[in-house]
Amino acid sequence: MALTHRKPASQPVDETSSQSIKSNKPKADKSYSIVFLFLGLVISLGLMMTMFHRYWRIDKIKQGLLEIEKDIVFPKNKRVLVGVGGCLDIFVKATDLFDAMGMKPPAEIGQPPASLDTEEDIINEFLTFFVEGAAAERYVQSKDLFQKIRETALKLSPDLKLGGNGPVIARRMASEGADVMLAIQNEQIYRSRIDSRIALPGKTQDTERDFDLHIIMEFDKDSTWGPYKSTRANRYIIHRDSHNPQLKGLTAVLPHIEQFKPDLVVLGGLQMLDTYPFTQDELESRLNIVQEFLRRIPKSAAIHFEMASFVNAAFLKKLCDQILPYAHSLGMNEQELPNLASILKTGKSIYISDSKAKISKSLDEARHLISMLEEMPRRNELSRVHIHTLAYQAVFTKTSSKSWSSGITTAVKSSLTATRYVCGDDSIDSGKVRMILDDSFSSSGIPGSKRISIIDTAPVSCWPDGPYEICLAPVLVCTQVKQTGGGGDNLTGVGLVYHLKP
């Protein structure tokens, strides 16, 4: 029997039910809209409350730092001798410079080069530091390559500024009120840019066409170049100095040390010797000049050595053996600390280190570093170590020292100077800075160590640690960065001169 398809019997339509469904649908849609609107308002209100709380806390911390700063008194009549490393600086955006030179980001980052001889070398090394948000300073071996980069940079930013560790630190200290003598090569192109309050010994030379130039390639947090992204604002510096490695400034200042009678000596800029193509005898000759300079310093003066971005392990080891024993004080950032500790412990340098290390880890590393340095034969007693990082300033001060007051002065002044300088705003806008630190931190990585809270209205923490006092202040980090190059030298200069006992 054939199968036939039947149409289903038509069902009577319940008009009342149909009208009910139609009439209920708009009501349901309206109810959902009200719920979503309410949820949106709650989320927005929550975000606004979070932002307000964050702003309120930052403003409280800022006011807390400023209140402490008000009570800090500048130690009058202090004489400071500062060297070395005079140059002229060009500031450019790194990606703008590479684009102007026609450089392209590679598909992947190659191995860091042993020396900078080609564009590829510079790109690979720059990207190594760029993606980590780390700073570096390197000598360019190729004369032609550096000249090409120099000409391009000058077209982008023709304004030349006096730079180098010595001049920047000296300028900052002089502006604070110290009596400063600067040990750099006395050249007309520098003399015309140096504050008249700063003494520059020796006869002025005219080297307008042959001066040391540093190209400071800056990048912001979250900057991109091709597929690569920076994790924090920083800078990559290249140079091809010919005068700085000769240390002419130290030689010129020797006859003036006894008469000047410094209370403090600041030595930085020796990274200019790090990868310079010296013969072994030439390098030893330069280190002998530094040693002779340090031997001439009166016993009453405190000597500070400022670390830098060193990559030559053999040279850094020589510094540890021949120069650091003279230092009463050391300064370094969060990348230089593990590098120096590694050299002393293993004899090997760390090319790039963690720029976001926990406070407890850095403090433990600093303790270990101090222990290793104190066990070495020393010319002077180590009594101060300043660790300056993006997120905080930490200062170890030996309580028995005759040179230094409480480290709270360095911690506060350095923290505020870092924010003011990088933001380009002396008033510090609470809406344009952020806090990286949590509400508390551990004083050590050892289990059971004391946990220290950051109190908003009194944000600087100081506590005894063996023969040292440790003081730590948070840094309000700029969200709209104006400049990074020179930041470390400015906060170093301020932190040192205010740390001196009256």
Short mmCIF file of C-alpha atoms in Angstrom, two decimals:
data_model
loop_
_atom_site.label_atom_id
_atom_site.label_comp_id
_atom_site.label_asym_id
_atom_site.label_seq_id
_atom_site.Cartn_x
_atom_site.Cartn_y
_atom_site.Cartn_z
CA MET A 1 0.00 0.00 0.00
CA ALA A 2 1.34 3.31 -1.03
CA LEU A 3 2.17 5.75 1.69
CA THR A 4 0.66 9.17 1.44
CA HIS A 5 1.78 12.30 3.24
CA ARG A 6 -0.89 14.05 5.11
CA LYS A 7 -0.84 17.67 6.09
CA PRO A 8 -1.16 18.05 9.81
CA ALA A 9 -4.55 19.08 10.92
CA SER A 10 -4.74 22.76 11.52
CA GLN A 11 -4.90 23.70 15.20
CA PRO A 12 -7.14 26.40 16.48
CA VAL A 13 -5.24 29.56 17.31
CA ASP A 14 -5.51 30.95 20.83
CA GLU A 15 -5.59 34.64 20.03
CA THR A 16 -5.46 35.58 23.69
CA SER A 17 -2.23 33.61 24.19
CA SER A 18 -0.64 35.08 21.08
CA GLN A 19 -1.44 38.59 22.14
CA SER A 20 -0.01 37.80 25.58
CA ILE A 21 3.31 36.65 24.10
CA LYS A 22 3.50 39.70 21.88
CA SER A 23 2.72 42.02 24.75
CA ASN A 24 5.23 40.33 27.13
CA LYS A 25 8.23 40.49 24.73
CA PRO A 26 8.74 44.27 24.91
CA LYS A 27 8.44 44.06 28.70
CA ALA A 28 11.17 41.37 28.83
CA ASP A 29 13.45 43.37 26.52
CA LYS A 30 12.90 46.44 28.67
CA SER A 31 13.72 44.48 31.83
CA TYR A 32 16.96 43.16 30.32
CA SER A 33 17.94 46.69 29.26
CA ILE A 34 17.39 47.97 32.78
CA VAL A 35 19.49 45.12 34.23
CA PHE A 36 22.35 45.75 31.78
CA LEU A 37 22.16 49.50 32.42
CA PHE A 38 22.29 48.87 36.16
CA LEU A 39 25.29 46.51 35.80
CA GLY A 40 27.06 49.05 33.61
CA LEU A 41 26.52 51.77 36.20
CA VAL A 42 27.81 49.49 38.98
CA ILE A 43 30.95 48.59 36.97
CA SER A 44 31.57 52.23 36.03
CA LEU A 45 31.08 53.31 39.63
CA GLY A 46 33.48 50.57 40.75
CA LEU A 47 36.11 51.68 38.25
CA MET A 48 35.66 55.31 39.28
CA MET A 49 36.02 54.37 42.96
CA THR A 50 39.17 52.36 42.18
CA MET A 51 40.66 55.24 40.21
CA PHE A 52 39.74 57.71 42.96
CA HIS A 53 41.26 55.46 45.63
CA ARG A 54 44.42 55.07 43.55
CA TYR A 55 44.67 58.84 43.02
CA TRP A 56 43.93 59.47 46.70
CA ARG A 57 46.66 57.04 47.80
CA ILE A 58 49.22 58.44 45.37
CA ASP A 59 48.44 61.98 46.51
CA LYS A 60 48.81 60.91 50.15
CA ILE A 61 52.20 59.31 49.42
CA LYS A 62 53.32 62.40 47.51
CA GLN A 63 52.32 64.65 50.39
CA GLY A 64 54.08 62.28 52.80
CA LEU A 65 57.32 62.54 50.84
CA LEU A 66 57.02 66.32 50.57
CA GLU A 67 56.44 66.65 54.32
CA ILE A 68 59.67 64.77 55.02
CA GLU A 69 61.51 66.84 52.41
CA LYS A 70 60.52 70.05 54.19
CA ASP A 71 62.56 69.04 57.23
CA ILE A 72 65.71 68.13 55.28
CA VAL A 73 68.41 70.76 55.68
CA PHE A 74 71.10 71.27 53.05
CA PRO A 75 74.60 70.80 54.54
CA LYS A 76 76.20 74.18 53.86
CA ASN A 77 79.76 74.93 52.78
CA LYS A 78 80.38 71.51 51.24
CA ARG A 79 83.03 71.14 48.53
CA VAL A 80 82.53 68.41 45.97
CA LEU A 81 84.98 67.19 43.32
CA VAL A 82 83.20 65.41 40.44
CA GLY A 83 84.53 63.43 37.47
CA VAL A 84 84.50 62.22 34.71
CA GLY A 85 82.85 61.82 31.33
CA GLY A 86 82.12 65.16 29.64
CA CYS A 87 80.34 65.07 26.27
CA LEU A 88 77.52 66.59 24.27
CA ASP A 89 74.23 64.72 24.09
CA ILE A 90 71.65 64.32 21.34
CA PHE A 91 68.23 63.09 22.48
CA VAL A 92 66.13 61.27 19.88
CA LYS A 93 63.30 58.75 19.85
CA ALA A 94 64.90 55.42 19.04
CA THR A 95 62.27 54.32 16.53
CA ASP A 96 62.34 57.71 14.77
CA LEU A 97 66.10 57.39 14.29
CA PHE A 98 65.88 53.83 12.95
CA ASP A 99 63.06 54.78 10.58
CA ALA A 100 65.03 57.81 9.34
CA MET A 101 67.99 55.53 8.61
CA GLY A 102 65.83 53.01 6.80
CA MET A 103 66.50 50.30 9.39
CA LYS A 104 63.88 47.56 9.67
CA PRO A 105 63.08 45.36 12.68
CA PRO A 106 64.16 41.74 12.09
CA ALA A 107 61.82 38.74 12.25
CA GLU A 108 63.60 37.64 15.41
CA ILE A 109 66.24 39.10 17.74
CA GLY A 110 69.73 37.76 17.11
CA GLN A 111 72.47 37.11 19.64
CA PRO A 112 73.90 40.22 21.34
CA PRO A 113 77.08 41.18 19.46
CA ALA A 114 80.56 41.24 21.00
CA SER A 115 81.09 44.69 19.44
CA LEU A 116 79.08 47.18 17.40
CA ASP A 117 80.38 47.04 13.84
CA THR A 118 77.23 46.95 11.68
CA GLU A 119 73.64 48.22 11.64
CA GLU A 120 72.52 44.67 12.38
CA ASP A 121 74.70 44.65 15.52
CA ILE A 122 73.08 47.83 16.80
CA ILE A 123 69.55 46.62 16.00
CA ASN A 124 70.06 43.28 17.76
CA GLU A 125 71.58 44.84 20.85
CA PHE A 126 69.00 47.62 21.00
CA LEU A 127 66.12 45.14 20.79
CA THR A 128 67.70 42.96 23.49
CA PHE A 129 67.39 45.88 25.93
CA PHE A 130 64.23 47.38 24.40
CA VAL A 131 61.98 44.38 25.06
CA GLU A 132 63.25 44.19 28.66
CA GLY A 133 62.86 47.93 29.24
CA ALA A 134 66.54 48.06 30.22
CA ALA A 135 69.16 50.78 29.76
CA ALA A 136 72.57 50.38 28.12
CA GLU A 137 75.53 52.45 26.95
CA ARG A 138 77.89 51.13 24.27
CA TYR A 139 80.94 52.11 22.21
CA VAL A 140 80.56 51.84 18.42
CA GLN A 141 83.64 50.25 16.85
CA SER A 142 82.87 51.28 13.26
CA LYS A 143 83.79 54.91 12.62
CA ASP A 144 81.75 55.08 9.40
CA LEU A 145 78.66 53.58 11.03
CA PHE A 146 78.75 56.00 13.95
CA GLN A 147 79.26 58.96 11.59
CA LYS A 148 76.19 57.88 9.58
CA ILE A 149 74.06 57.58 12.72
CA ARG A 150 75.41 60.87 14.05
CA GLU A 151 74.49 62.79 10.88
CA THR A 152 70.97 61.34 10.89
CA ALA A 153 70.47 62.08 14.59
CA LEU A 154 71.62 65.69 14.16
CA LYS A 155 68.98 66.21 11.44
CA LEU A 156 66.27 64.91 13.80
CA SER A 157 67.49 66.78 16.89
CA PRO A 158 70.12 69.47 16.22
CA ASP A 159 70.02 70.79 19.81
CA LEU A 160 73.18 69.66 21.64
CA LYS A 161 73.18 69.52 25.44
CA LEU A 162 76.09 69.20 27.85
CA GLY A 163 76.06 65.62 29.14
CA GLY A 164 78.14 62.87 30.62
CA ASN A 165 78.05 61.57 34.19
CA GLY A 166 80.45 64.16 35.61
CA PRO A 167 78.86 67.34 34.20
CA VAL A 168 75.27 66.26 34.96
CA ILE A 169 76.05 65.32 38.57
CA ALA A 170 78.13 68.50 39.00
CA ARG A 171 75.40 70.73 37.60
CA ARG A 172 72.82 69.20 39.90
CA MET A 173 74.99 69.58 43.01
CA ALA A 174 75.87 73.18 42.14
CA SER A 175 72.20 74.03 41.65
CA GLU A 176 71.50 72.66 45.14
CA GLY A 177 74.17 74.93 46.63
CA ALA A 178 77.40 72.90 46.76
CA ASP A 179 80.81 74.31 45.82
CA VAL A 180 81.79 72.11 42.86
CA MET A 181 84.96 71.42 40.89
CA LEU A 182 84.60 69.32 37.73
CA ALA A 183 87.32 66.97 36.49
CA ILE A 184 86.67 66.70 32.76
CA GLN A 185 88.65 67.83 29.73
CA ASN A 186 88.55 71.63 29.58
CA GLU A 187 87.28 72.27 26.07
CA GLN A 188 85.61 75.45 24.86
CA ILE A 189 82.53 73.62 23.63
CA TYR A 190 81.97 72.35 27.19
CA ARG A 191 83.18 75.45 29.07
CA SER A 192 80.57 77.60 27.29
CA ARG A 193 77.80 75.27 28.52
CA ILE A 194 78.96 74.75 32.12
CA ASP A 195 77.39 76.67 34.99
CA SER A 196 79.71 79.53 35.93
CA ARG A 197 79.56 78.37 39.57
CA ILE A 198 81.43 75.17 38.63
CA ALA A 199 85.23 75.30 38.61
CA LEU A 200 86.88 73.65 35.61
CA PRO A 201 90.67 73.51 36.08
CA GLY A 202 93.25 73.56 33.31
CA LYS A 203 93.69 75.59 30.16
CA THR A 204 90.67 75.75 27.85
CA GLN A 205 91.21 73.99 24.51
CA ASP A 206 89.29 74.70 21.30
CA THR A 207 88.04 71.39 19.91
CA GLU A 208 84.80 72.50 18.24
CA ARG A 209 85.18 69.98 15.43
CA ASP A 210 86.39 67.07 17.51
CA PHE A 211 84.22 66.58 20.58
CA ASP A 212 82.73 63.47 22.17
CA LEU A 213 79.07 63.03 21.23
CA HIS A 214 76.57 60.64 22.82
CA ILE A 215 73.40 59.66 20.97
CA ILE A 216 70.67 58.94 23.51
CA MET A 217 67.91 56.87 21.94
CA GLU A 218 64.89 57.02 24.23
CA PHE A 219 61.75 54.89 24.21
CA ASP A 220 58.50 55.02 26.18
CA LYS A 221 56.71 52.24 28.01
CA ASP A 222 54.68 50.15 25.53
CA SER A 223 56.55 51.64 22.55
CA THR A 224 56.54 49.33 19.55
CA TRP A 225 58.91 48.71 16.68
CA GLY A 226 57.62 46.07 14.32
CA PRO A 227 56.49 43.11 16.46
CA TYR A 228 58.54 44.23 19.48
CA LYS A 229 57.23 46.14 22.50
CA SER A 230 59.05 47.82 25.41
CA THR A 231 58.04 46.99 28.97
CA ARG A 232 59.13 50.34 30.46
CA ALA A 233 60.53 53.71 29.43
CA ASN A 234 64.32 53.81 29.13
CA ARG A 235 67.22 54.66 26.81
CA TYR A 236 69.94 53.09 24.71
CA ILE A 237 73.09 55.20 24.37
CA ILE A 238 75.82 54.85 21.76
CA HIS A 239 79.04 56.81 21.40
CA ARG A 240 82.50 56.73 19.87
CA ASP A 241 84.43 58.82 22.39
CA SER A 242 88.06 59.62 21.78
CA HIS A 243 88.74 62.20 24.53
CA ASN A 244 86.93 60.71 27.55
CA PRO A 245 88.91 57.44 27.56
CA GLN A 246 92.14 59.44 27.89
CA LEU A 247 91.01 60.77 31.32
CA LYS A 248 92.54 64.19 30.66
CA GLY A 249 90.23 65.76 33.24
CA LEU A 250 91.68 63.68 36.10
CA THR A 251 95.21 64.60 35.13
CA ALA A 252 94.34 68.31 34.95
CA VAL A 253 92.70 68.37 38.38
CA LEU A 254 95.56 66.70 40.31
CA PRO A 255 97.46 69.93 41.13
CA HIS A 256 94.24 71.54 42.50
CA ILE A 257 93.03 68.82 44.91
CA GLU A 258 95.07 69.93 47.92
CA GLN A 259 93.94 73.54 47.68
CA PHE A 260 90.29 72.71 46.92
CA LYS A 261 90.03 70.34 49.93
CA PRO A 262 86.90 68.41 48.90
CA ASP A 263 84.47 67.00 51.46
CA LEU A 264 83.15 64.57 48.85
CA VAL A 265 84.57 63.07 45.66
CA VAL A 266 82.24 61.55 43.05
CA LEU A 267 83.73 59.30 40.38
CA GLY A 268 81.63 58.01 37.49
CA GLY A 269 81.87 57.67 33.73
CA LEU A 270 84.50 54.92 33.70
CA GLN A 271 82.26 52.89 31.41
CA MET A 272 83.98 54.96 28.69
CA LEU A 273 86.94 52.59 29.17
CA ASP A 274 84.82 49.43 29.10
CA THR A 275 84.88 48.52 25.41
CA TYR A 276 87.35 51.09 24.09
CA PRO A 277 90.02 49.40 21.89
CA PHE A 278 92.93 49.88 24.30
CA THR A 279 95.98 47.65 24.36
CA GLN A 280 96.49 45.99 27.73
CA ASP A 281 99.28 48.42 28.60
CA GLU A 282 97.15 51.43 27.62
CA LEU A 283 94.29 50.24 29.81
CA GLU A 284 96.59 49.70 32.79
CA SER A 285 97.96 53.20 32.24
CA ARG A 286 94.44 54.68 32.46
CA LEU A 287 93.65 52.73 35.63
CA ASN A 288 96.89 53.99 37.12
CA ILE A 289 95.72 57.55 36.44
CA VAL A 290 92.48 56.82 38.35
CA GLN A 291 94.41 55.29 41.25
CA GLU A 292 96.79 58.25 41.43
CA PHE A 293 93.79 60.59 41.50
CA LEU A 294 92.19 58.61 44.36
CA ARG A 295 95.44 58.47 46.34
CA ARG A 296 95.60 62.29 46.26
CA ILE A 297 92.19 62.66 47.91
CA PRO A 298 92.45 63.81 51.56
CA LYS A 299 91.49 61.22 54.18
CA SER A 300 88.75 63.50 55.48
CA ALA A 301 86.82 63.29 52.18
CA ALA A 302 84.23 60.64 51.34
CA ILE A 303 84.68 58.92 47.96
CA HIS A 304 81.67 57.74 45.96
CA PHE A 305 81.89 55.47 42.91
CA GLU A 306 78.89 55.35 40.57
CA MET A 307 78.40 52.13 38.66
CA ALA A 308 77.29 51.95 35.01
CA SER A 309 76.41 49.51 32.25
CA PHE A 310 79.59 47.41 31.98
CA VAL A 311 79.82 44.37 29.66
CA ASN A 312 83.56 43.60 29.66
CA ALA A 313 83.96 41.16 32.55
CA ALA A 314 87.77 41.47 32.60
CA PHE A 315 87.59 45.26 32.85
CA LEU A 316 84.91 45.19 35.56
CA LYS A 317 87.03 42.76 37.56
CA LYS A 318 89.94 45.23 37.35
CA LEU A 319 87.67 47.97 38.66
CA CYS A 320 86.67 45.75 41.58
CA ASP A 321 90.29 44.99 42.42
CA GLN A 322 91.92 48.36 41.76
CA ILE A 323 89.30 51.12 42.12
CA LEU A 324 86.40 50.03 44.34
CA PRO A 325 88.63 49.49 47.43
CA TYR A 326 88.98 53.30 47.61
CA ALA A 327 85.20 53.89 47.71
CA HIS A 328 83.34 54.74 50.90
CA SER A 329 80.11 54.78 48.91
CA LEU A 330 78.67 52.97 45.88
CA GLY A 331 75.65 53.77 43.69
CA MET A 332 73.94 51.51 41.15
CA ASN A 333 70.61 50.68 39.56
CA GLU A 334 68.66 47.41 39.57
CA GLN A 335 70.60 46.04 36.56
CA GLU A 336 74.06 47.07 37.73
CA LEU A 337 73.62 45.52 41.18
CA PRO A 338 73.38 41.87 40.03
CA ASN A 339 76.11 42.44 37.43
CA LEU A 340 78.59 43.66 40.05
CA ALA A 341 77.59 40.90 42.47
CA SER A 342 78.07 38.28 39.74
CA ILE A 343 81.57 39.54 38.89
CA LEU A 344 82.64 39.29 42.52
CA LYS A 345 81.02 35.89 43.01
CA THR A 346 81.68 34.09 39.71
CA GLY A 347 83.98 36.34 37.68
CA LYS A 348 81.30 36.54 34.97
CA SER A 349 79.19 39.53 33.97
CA ILE A 350 75.43 39.47 33.42
CA TYR A 351 74.57 40.93 30.03
CA ILE A 352 71.01 41.83 31.00
CA SER A 353 69.27 41.24 34.31
CA ASP A 354 65.74 41.33 35.70
CA SER A 355 64.61 44.97 35.81
CA LYS A 356 61.58 44.01 37.94
CA ALA A 357 63.26 42.06 40.74
CA LYS A 358 61.43 41.92 44.08
CA ILE A 359 62.61 44.29 46.79
CA SER A 360 63.54 41.37 49.04
CA LYS A 361 65.74 39.87 46.32
CA SER A 362 67.53 43.17 45.64
CA LEU A 363 68.09 43.84 49.34
CA ASP A 364 69.53 40.36 49.83
CA GLU A 365 71.75 40.84 46.79
CA ALA A 366 72.95 44.18 48.19
CA ARG A 367 73.72 42.55 51.56
CA HIS A 368 75.73 39.84 49.82
CA LEU A 369 77.54 42.44 47.70
CA ILE A 370 78.48 44.47 50.78
CA SER A 371 79.74 41.31 52.49
CA MET A 372 81.95 40.40 49.53
CA LEU A 373 83.34 43.94 49.21
CA GLU A 374 84.13 44.13 52.93
CA GLU A 375 86.05 40.86 52.75
CA MET A 376 88.33 42.26 50.02
CA PRO A 377 91.50 44.25 50.86
CA ARG A 378 90.28 47.84 51.20
CA ARG A 379 91.87 51.30 51.19
CA ASN A 380 88.78 52.87 52.77
CA GLU A 381 85.84 51.52 54.75
CA LEU A 382 82.65 50.96 52.79
CA SER A 383 79.89 52.83 54.62
CA ARG A 384 77.16 53.55 52.09
CA VAL A 385 75.37 51.79 49.20
CA HIS A 386 72.57 53.43 47.20
CA ILE A 387 70.32 51.21 45.06
CA HIS A 388 68.20 53.38 42.75
CA THR A 389 65.45 51.67 40.78
CA LEU A 390 62.37 52.62 38.78
CA ALA A 391 60.08 51.70 41.69
CA TYR A 392 62.04 52.68 44.80
CA GLN A 393 65.20 54.14 46.35
CA ALA A 394 67.05 52.00 48.93
CA VAL A 395 70.02 53.26 50.95
CA PHE A 396 72.35 51.27 53.22
CA THR A 397 74.17 53.58 55.65
CA LYS A 398 76.69 52.37 58.24
CA THR A 399 75.53 53.90 61.50
CA SER A 400 79.09 54.39 62.75
CA SER A 401 80.06 56.49 59.70
CA LYS A 402 81.42 60.00 60.28
CA SER A 403 80.48 61.09 56.75
CA TRP A 404 76.78 60.32 56.39
CA SER A 405 73.59 61.35 58.16
CA SER A 406 70.47 59.14 58.12
CA GLY A 407 69.69 57.53 54.76
CA ILE A 408 66.17 58.93 54.88
CA THR A 409 67.55 62.11 53.30
CA THR A 410 68.90 60.26 50.26
CA ALA A 411 65.82 58.07 49.94
CA VAL A 412 63.38 61.00 49.94
CA LYS A 413 65.40 63.50 47.89
CA SER A 414 66.35 60.89 45.28
CA SER A 415 62.76 59.63 44.99
CA LEU A 416 61.29 63.10 44.44
CA THR A 417 64.14 64.11 42.10
CA ALA A 418 63.56 61.03 39.95
CA THR A 419 59.86 61.85 39.57
CA ARG A 420 60.38 65.56 38.95
CA TYR A 421 63.11 64.99 36.39
CA VAL A 422 61.48 62.23 34.36
CA CYS A 423 58.06 63.94 34.40
CA GLY A 424 59.60 67.35 33.69
CA ASP A 425 57.38 68.80 36.42
CA ASP A 426 58.68 70.09 39.77
CA SER A 427 55.18 70.22 41.25
CA ILE A 428 54.41 66.50 40.54
CA ASP A 429 50.86 66.04 39.21
CA SER A 430 49.27 63.16 41.15
CA GLY A 431 47.16 62.32 38.10
CA LYS A 432 50.26 61.71 35.95
CA VAL A 433 52.16 59.27 38.17
CA ARG A 434 51.60 55.73 39.40
CA MET A 435 52.85 53.43 42.13
CA ILE A 436 54.56 50.18 41.19
CA LEU A 437 55.13 48.92 44.73
CA ASP A 438 52.49 46.98 46.66
CA ASP A 439 51.18 48.05 50.05
CA SER A 440 54.02 46.18 51.78
CA PHE A 441 57.29 44.35 51.08
CA SER A 442 59.49 41.74 52.70
CA SER A 443 62.82 42.93 54.12
CA SER A 444 64.48 39.69 52.93
CA GLY A 445 63.77 36.53 50.99
CA ILE A 446 64.63 34.44 54.07
CA PRO A 447 61.47 32.72 55.39
CA GLY A 448 60.02 34.49 58.42
CA SER A 449 61.60 37.85 57.54
CA LYS A 450 59.90 41.04 58.64
CA ARG A 451 57.21 42.40 56.33
CA ILE A 452 57.16 46.21 56.15
CA SER A 453 54.04 48.20 55.30
CA ILE A 454 54.18 51.35 53.19
CA ILE A 455 52.23 53.92 55.19
CA ASP A 456 50.69 56.48 52.87
CA THR A 457 51.23 59.50 55.12
CA ALA A 458 54.76 58.39 56.13
CA PRO A 459 55.93 56.36 53.12
CA VAL A 460 59.65 56.06 53.94
CA SER A 461 60.69 52.99 55.94
CA CYS A 462 63.96 52.83 57.90
CA TRP A 463 65.15 49.89 59.99
CA PRO A 464 68.42 48.58 61.50
CA ASP A 465 70.21 45.82 59.61
CA GLY A 466 73.40 44.72 61.34
CA PRO A 467 75.88 47.63 61.32
CA TYR A 468 73.75 49.40 58.69
CA GLU A 469 70.52 51.35 58.63
CA ILE A 470 68.37 50.66 55.56
CA CYS A 471 65.97 53.35 54.34
CA LEU A 472 63.56 52.73 51.46
CA ALA A 473 61.25 55.20 49.72
CA PRO A 474 58.77 54.45 46.92
CA VAL A 475 59.13 56.32 43.63
CA LEU A 476 56.09 57.86 41.95
CA VAL A 477 56.57 56.68 38.36
CA CYS A 478 55.65 59.01 35.52
CA THR A 479 52.91 57.92 33.13
CA GLN A 480 53.83 60.71 30.70
CA VAL A 481 57.61 60.50 30.38
CA LYS A 482 59.45 63.63 29.24
CA GLN A 483 63.03 62.33 29.57
CA THR A 484 64.97 59.41 31.03
CA GLY A 485 68.57 60.15 30.02
CA GLY A 486 70.35 61.90 32.91
CA GLY A 487 67.78 60.82 35.50
CA GLY A 488 70.19 58.57 37.37
CA ASP A 489 72.90 61.24 37.52
CA ASN A 490 70.46 63.85 38.84
CA LEU A 491 69.09 61.69 41.64
CA THR A 492 72.63 60.49 42.47
CA GLY A 493 73.90 64.07 42.81
CA VAL A 494 71.00 65.13 45.02
CA GLY A 495 71.08 61.97 47.14
CA LEU A 496 74.80 62.28 47.83
CA VAL A 497 75.08 65.95 48.70
CA TYR A 498 72.08 65.88 51.07
CA HIS A 499 73.37 62.69 52.73
CA LEU A 500 76.54 64.41 53.97
CA LYS A 501 76.63 65.26 57.64
CA PRO A 502 76.44 69.03 58.27
#
